[in-house]
mmCIF file of N, CA and C in Angstrom:
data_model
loop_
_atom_site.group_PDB
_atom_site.id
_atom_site.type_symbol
_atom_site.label_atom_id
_atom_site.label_comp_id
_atom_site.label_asym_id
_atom_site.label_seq_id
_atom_site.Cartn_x
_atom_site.Cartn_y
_atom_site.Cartn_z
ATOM 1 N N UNK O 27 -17.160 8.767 2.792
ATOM 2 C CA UNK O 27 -15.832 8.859 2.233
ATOM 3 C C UNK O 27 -15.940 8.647 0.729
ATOM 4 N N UNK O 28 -15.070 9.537 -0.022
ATOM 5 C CA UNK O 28 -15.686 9.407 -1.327
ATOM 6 C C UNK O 28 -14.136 9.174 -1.562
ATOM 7 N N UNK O 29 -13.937 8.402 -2.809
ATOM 8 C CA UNK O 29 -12.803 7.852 -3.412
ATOM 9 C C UNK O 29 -12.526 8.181 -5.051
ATOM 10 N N UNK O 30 -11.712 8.847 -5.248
ATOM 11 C CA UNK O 30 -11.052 9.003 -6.756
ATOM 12 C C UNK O 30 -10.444 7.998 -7.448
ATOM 13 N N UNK O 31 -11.216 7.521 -8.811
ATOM 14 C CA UNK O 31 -10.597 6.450 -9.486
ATOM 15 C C UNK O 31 -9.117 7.172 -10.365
ATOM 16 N N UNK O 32 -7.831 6.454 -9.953
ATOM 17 C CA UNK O 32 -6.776 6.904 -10.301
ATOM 18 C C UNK O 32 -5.891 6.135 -11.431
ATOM 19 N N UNK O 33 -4.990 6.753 -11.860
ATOM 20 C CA UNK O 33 -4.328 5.542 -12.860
ATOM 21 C C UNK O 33 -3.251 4.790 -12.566
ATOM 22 N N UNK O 34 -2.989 5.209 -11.030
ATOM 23 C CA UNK O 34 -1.642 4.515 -10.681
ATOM 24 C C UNK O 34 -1.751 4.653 -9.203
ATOM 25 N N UNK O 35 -1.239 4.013 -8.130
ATOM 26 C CA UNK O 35 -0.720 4.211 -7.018
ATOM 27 C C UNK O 35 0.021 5.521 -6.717
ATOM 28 N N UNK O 36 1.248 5.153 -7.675
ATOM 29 C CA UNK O 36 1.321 7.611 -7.417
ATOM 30 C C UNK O 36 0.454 8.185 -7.472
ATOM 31 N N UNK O 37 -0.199 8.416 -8.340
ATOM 32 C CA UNK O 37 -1.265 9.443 -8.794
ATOM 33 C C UNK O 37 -2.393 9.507 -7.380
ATOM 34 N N UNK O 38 -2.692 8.340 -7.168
ATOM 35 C CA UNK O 38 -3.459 8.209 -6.076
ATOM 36 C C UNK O 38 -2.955 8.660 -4.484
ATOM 37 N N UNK O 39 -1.779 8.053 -4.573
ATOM 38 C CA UNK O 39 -0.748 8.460 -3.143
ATOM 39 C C UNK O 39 -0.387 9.936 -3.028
ATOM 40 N N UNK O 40 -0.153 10.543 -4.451
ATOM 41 C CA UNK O 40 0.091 12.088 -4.031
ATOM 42 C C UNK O 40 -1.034 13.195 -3.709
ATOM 43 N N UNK O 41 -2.377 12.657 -4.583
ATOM 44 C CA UNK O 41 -3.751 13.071 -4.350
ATOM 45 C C UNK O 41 -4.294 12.788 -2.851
ATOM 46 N N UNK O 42 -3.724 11.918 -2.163
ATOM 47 C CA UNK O 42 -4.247 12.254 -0.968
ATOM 48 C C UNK O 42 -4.670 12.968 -0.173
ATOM 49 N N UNK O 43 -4.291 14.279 -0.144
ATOM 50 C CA UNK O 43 -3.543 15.688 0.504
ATOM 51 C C UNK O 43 -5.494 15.425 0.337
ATOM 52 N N UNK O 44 -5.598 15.737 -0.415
ATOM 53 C CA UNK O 44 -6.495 16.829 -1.741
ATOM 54 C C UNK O 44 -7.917 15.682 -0.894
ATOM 55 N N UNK O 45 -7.618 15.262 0.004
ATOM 56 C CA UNK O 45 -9.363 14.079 0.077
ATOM 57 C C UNK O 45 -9.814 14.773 1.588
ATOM 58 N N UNK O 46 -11.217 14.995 1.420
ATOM 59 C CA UNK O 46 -11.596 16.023 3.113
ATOM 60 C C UNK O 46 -11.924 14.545 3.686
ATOM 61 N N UNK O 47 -11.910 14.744 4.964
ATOM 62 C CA UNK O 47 -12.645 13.920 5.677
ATOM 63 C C UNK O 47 -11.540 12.276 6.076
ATOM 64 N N UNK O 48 -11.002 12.052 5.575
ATOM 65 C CA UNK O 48 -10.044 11.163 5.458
ATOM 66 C C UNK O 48 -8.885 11.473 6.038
ATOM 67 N N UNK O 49 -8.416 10.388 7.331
ATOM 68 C CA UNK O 49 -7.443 10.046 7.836
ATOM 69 C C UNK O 49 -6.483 9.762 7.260
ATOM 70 N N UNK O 50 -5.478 10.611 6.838
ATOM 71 C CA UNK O 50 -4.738 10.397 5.715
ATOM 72 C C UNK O 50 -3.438 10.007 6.309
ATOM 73 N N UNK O 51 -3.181 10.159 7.622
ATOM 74 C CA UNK O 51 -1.942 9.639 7.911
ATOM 75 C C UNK O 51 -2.510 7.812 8.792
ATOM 76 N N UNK O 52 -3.379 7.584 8.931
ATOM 77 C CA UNK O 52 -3.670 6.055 9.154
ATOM 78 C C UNK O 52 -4.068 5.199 7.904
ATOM 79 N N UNK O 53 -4.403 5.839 6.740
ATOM 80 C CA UNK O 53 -4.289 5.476 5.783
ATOM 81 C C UNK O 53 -3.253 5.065 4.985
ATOM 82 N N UNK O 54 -2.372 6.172 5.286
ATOM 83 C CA UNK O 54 -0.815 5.475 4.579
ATOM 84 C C UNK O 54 -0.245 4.945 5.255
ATOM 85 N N UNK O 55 -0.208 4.853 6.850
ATOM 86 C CA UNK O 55 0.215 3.646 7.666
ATOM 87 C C UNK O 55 -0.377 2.352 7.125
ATOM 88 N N UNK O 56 -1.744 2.244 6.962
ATOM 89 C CA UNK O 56 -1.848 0.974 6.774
ATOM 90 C C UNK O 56 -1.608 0.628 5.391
ATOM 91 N N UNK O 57 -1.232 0.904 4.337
ATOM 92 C CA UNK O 57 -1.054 1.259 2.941
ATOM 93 C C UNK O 57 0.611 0.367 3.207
ATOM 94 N N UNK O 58 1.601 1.151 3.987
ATOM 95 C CA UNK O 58 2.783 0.909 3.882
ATOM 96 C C UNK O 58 3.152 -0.202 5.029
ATOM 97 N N UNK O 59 1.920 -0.768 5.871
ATOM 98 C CA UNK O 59 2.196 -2.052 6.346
ATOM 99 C C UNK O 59 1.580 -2.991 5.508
ATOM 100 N N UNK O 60 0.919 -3.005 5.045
ATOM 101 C CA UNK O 60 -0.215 -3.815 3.821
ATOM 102 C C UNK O 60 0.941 -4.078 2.897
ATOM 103 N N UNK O 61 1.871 -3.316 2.143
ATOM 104 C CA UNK O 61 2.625 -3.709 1.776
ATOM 105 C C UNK O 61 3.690 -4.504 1.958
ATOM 106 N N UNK O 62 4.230 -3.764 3.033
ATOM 107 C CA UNK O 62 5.368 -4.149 3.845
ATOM 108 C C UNK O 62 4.745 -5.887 4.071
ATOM 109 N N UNK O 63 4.592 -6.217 4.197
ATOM 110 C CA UNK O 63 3.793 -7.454 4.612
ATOM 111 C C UNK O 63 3.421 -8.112 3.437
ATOM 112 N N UNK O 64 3.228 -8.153 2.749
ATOM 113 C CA UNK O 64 2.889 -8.915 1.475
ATOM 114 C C UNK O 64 4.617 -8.984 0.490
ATOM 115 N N UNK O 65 5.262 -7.731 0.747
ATOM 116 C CA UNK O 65 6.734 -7.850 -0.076
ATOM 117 C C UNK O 65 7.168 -8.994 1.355
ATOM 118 N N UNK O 66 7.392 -9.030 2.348
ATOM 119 C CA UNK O 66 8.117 -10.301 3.119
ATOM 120 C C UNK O 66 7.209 -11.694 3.041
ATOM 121 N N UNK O 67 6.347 -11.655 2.663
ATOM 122 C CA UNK O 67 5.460 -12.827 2.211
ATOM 123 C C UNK O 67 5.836 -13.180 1.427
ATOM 124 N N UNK O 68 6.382 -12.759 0.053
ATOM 125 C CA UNK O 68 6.701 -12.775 -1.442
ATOM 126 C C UNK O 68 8.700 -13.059 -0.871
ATOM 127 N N UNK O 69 9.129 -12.521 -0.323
ATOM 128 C CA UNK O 69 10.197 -13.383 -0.311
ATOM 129 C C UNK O 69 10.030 -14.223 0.583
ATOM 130 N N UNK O 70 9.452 -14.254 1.635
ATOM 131 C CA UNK O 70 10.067 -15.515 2.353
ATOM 132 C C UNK O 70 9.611 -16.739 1.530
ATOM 133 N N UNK O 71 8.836 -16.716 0.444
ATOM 134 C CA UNK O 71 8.312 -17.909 -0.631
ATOM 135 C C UNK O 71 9.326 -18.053 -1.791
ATOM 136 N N UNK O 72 9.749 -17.480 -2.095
ATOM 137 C CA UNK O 72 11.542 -17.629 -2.766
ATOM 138 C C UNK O 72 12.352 -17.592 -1.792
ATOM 139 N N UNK O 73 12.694 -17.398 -0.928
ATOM 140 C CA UNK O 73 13.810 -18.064 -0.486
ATOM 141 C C UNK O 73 13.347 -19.909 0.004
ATOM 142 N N UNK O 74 12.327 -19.418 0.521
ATOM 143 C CA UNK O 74 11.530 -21.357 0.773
ATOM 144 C C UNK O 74 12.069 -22.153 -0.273
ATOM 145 N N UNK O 75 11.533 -21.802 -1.445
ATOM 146 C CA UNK O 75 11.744 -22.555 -2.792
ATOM 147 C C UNK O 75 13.295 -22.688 -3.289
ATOM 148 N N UNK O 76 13.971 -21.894 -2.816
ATOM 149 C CA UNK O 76 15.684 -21.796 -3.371
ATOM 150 C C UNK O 76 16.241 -22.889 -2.299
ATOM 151 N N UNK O 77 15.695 -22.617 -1.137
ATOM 152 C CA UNK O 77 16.517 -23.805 0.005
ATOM 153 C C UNK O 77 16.035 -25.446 -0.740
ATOM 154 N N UNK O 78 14.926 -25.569 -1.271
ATOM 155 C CA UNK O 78 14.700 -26.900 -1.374
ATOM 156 C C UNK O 78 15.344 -28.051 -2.534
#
């Protein structure tokens, strides 16, 4: 698997198409749970801190 150094997350996310060999739809699944998961990490630690 060969990987393109990009300048941004767009740039990289729309270049996907464009990569052989690469599972590109389990890739952005895990891309958009990887996220998904780290943004509810990041609030549930502000709201923690606002209740106290």
């Amino acid at each position: 698997m060969f990987w393109e150094a990009t300048s941004s997350i767009h740039t990289w996310w729309s270049a996907m198409p464009l990569c052989h060999r690469v599972p590109r739809r389990g890739v952005r699944s895990l891309i958009i749970l990887t996220t998904w998961k780290i943004w509810r990490e990041r609030n549930a630690s502000i709201l923690r801190r606002q209740h106290q």
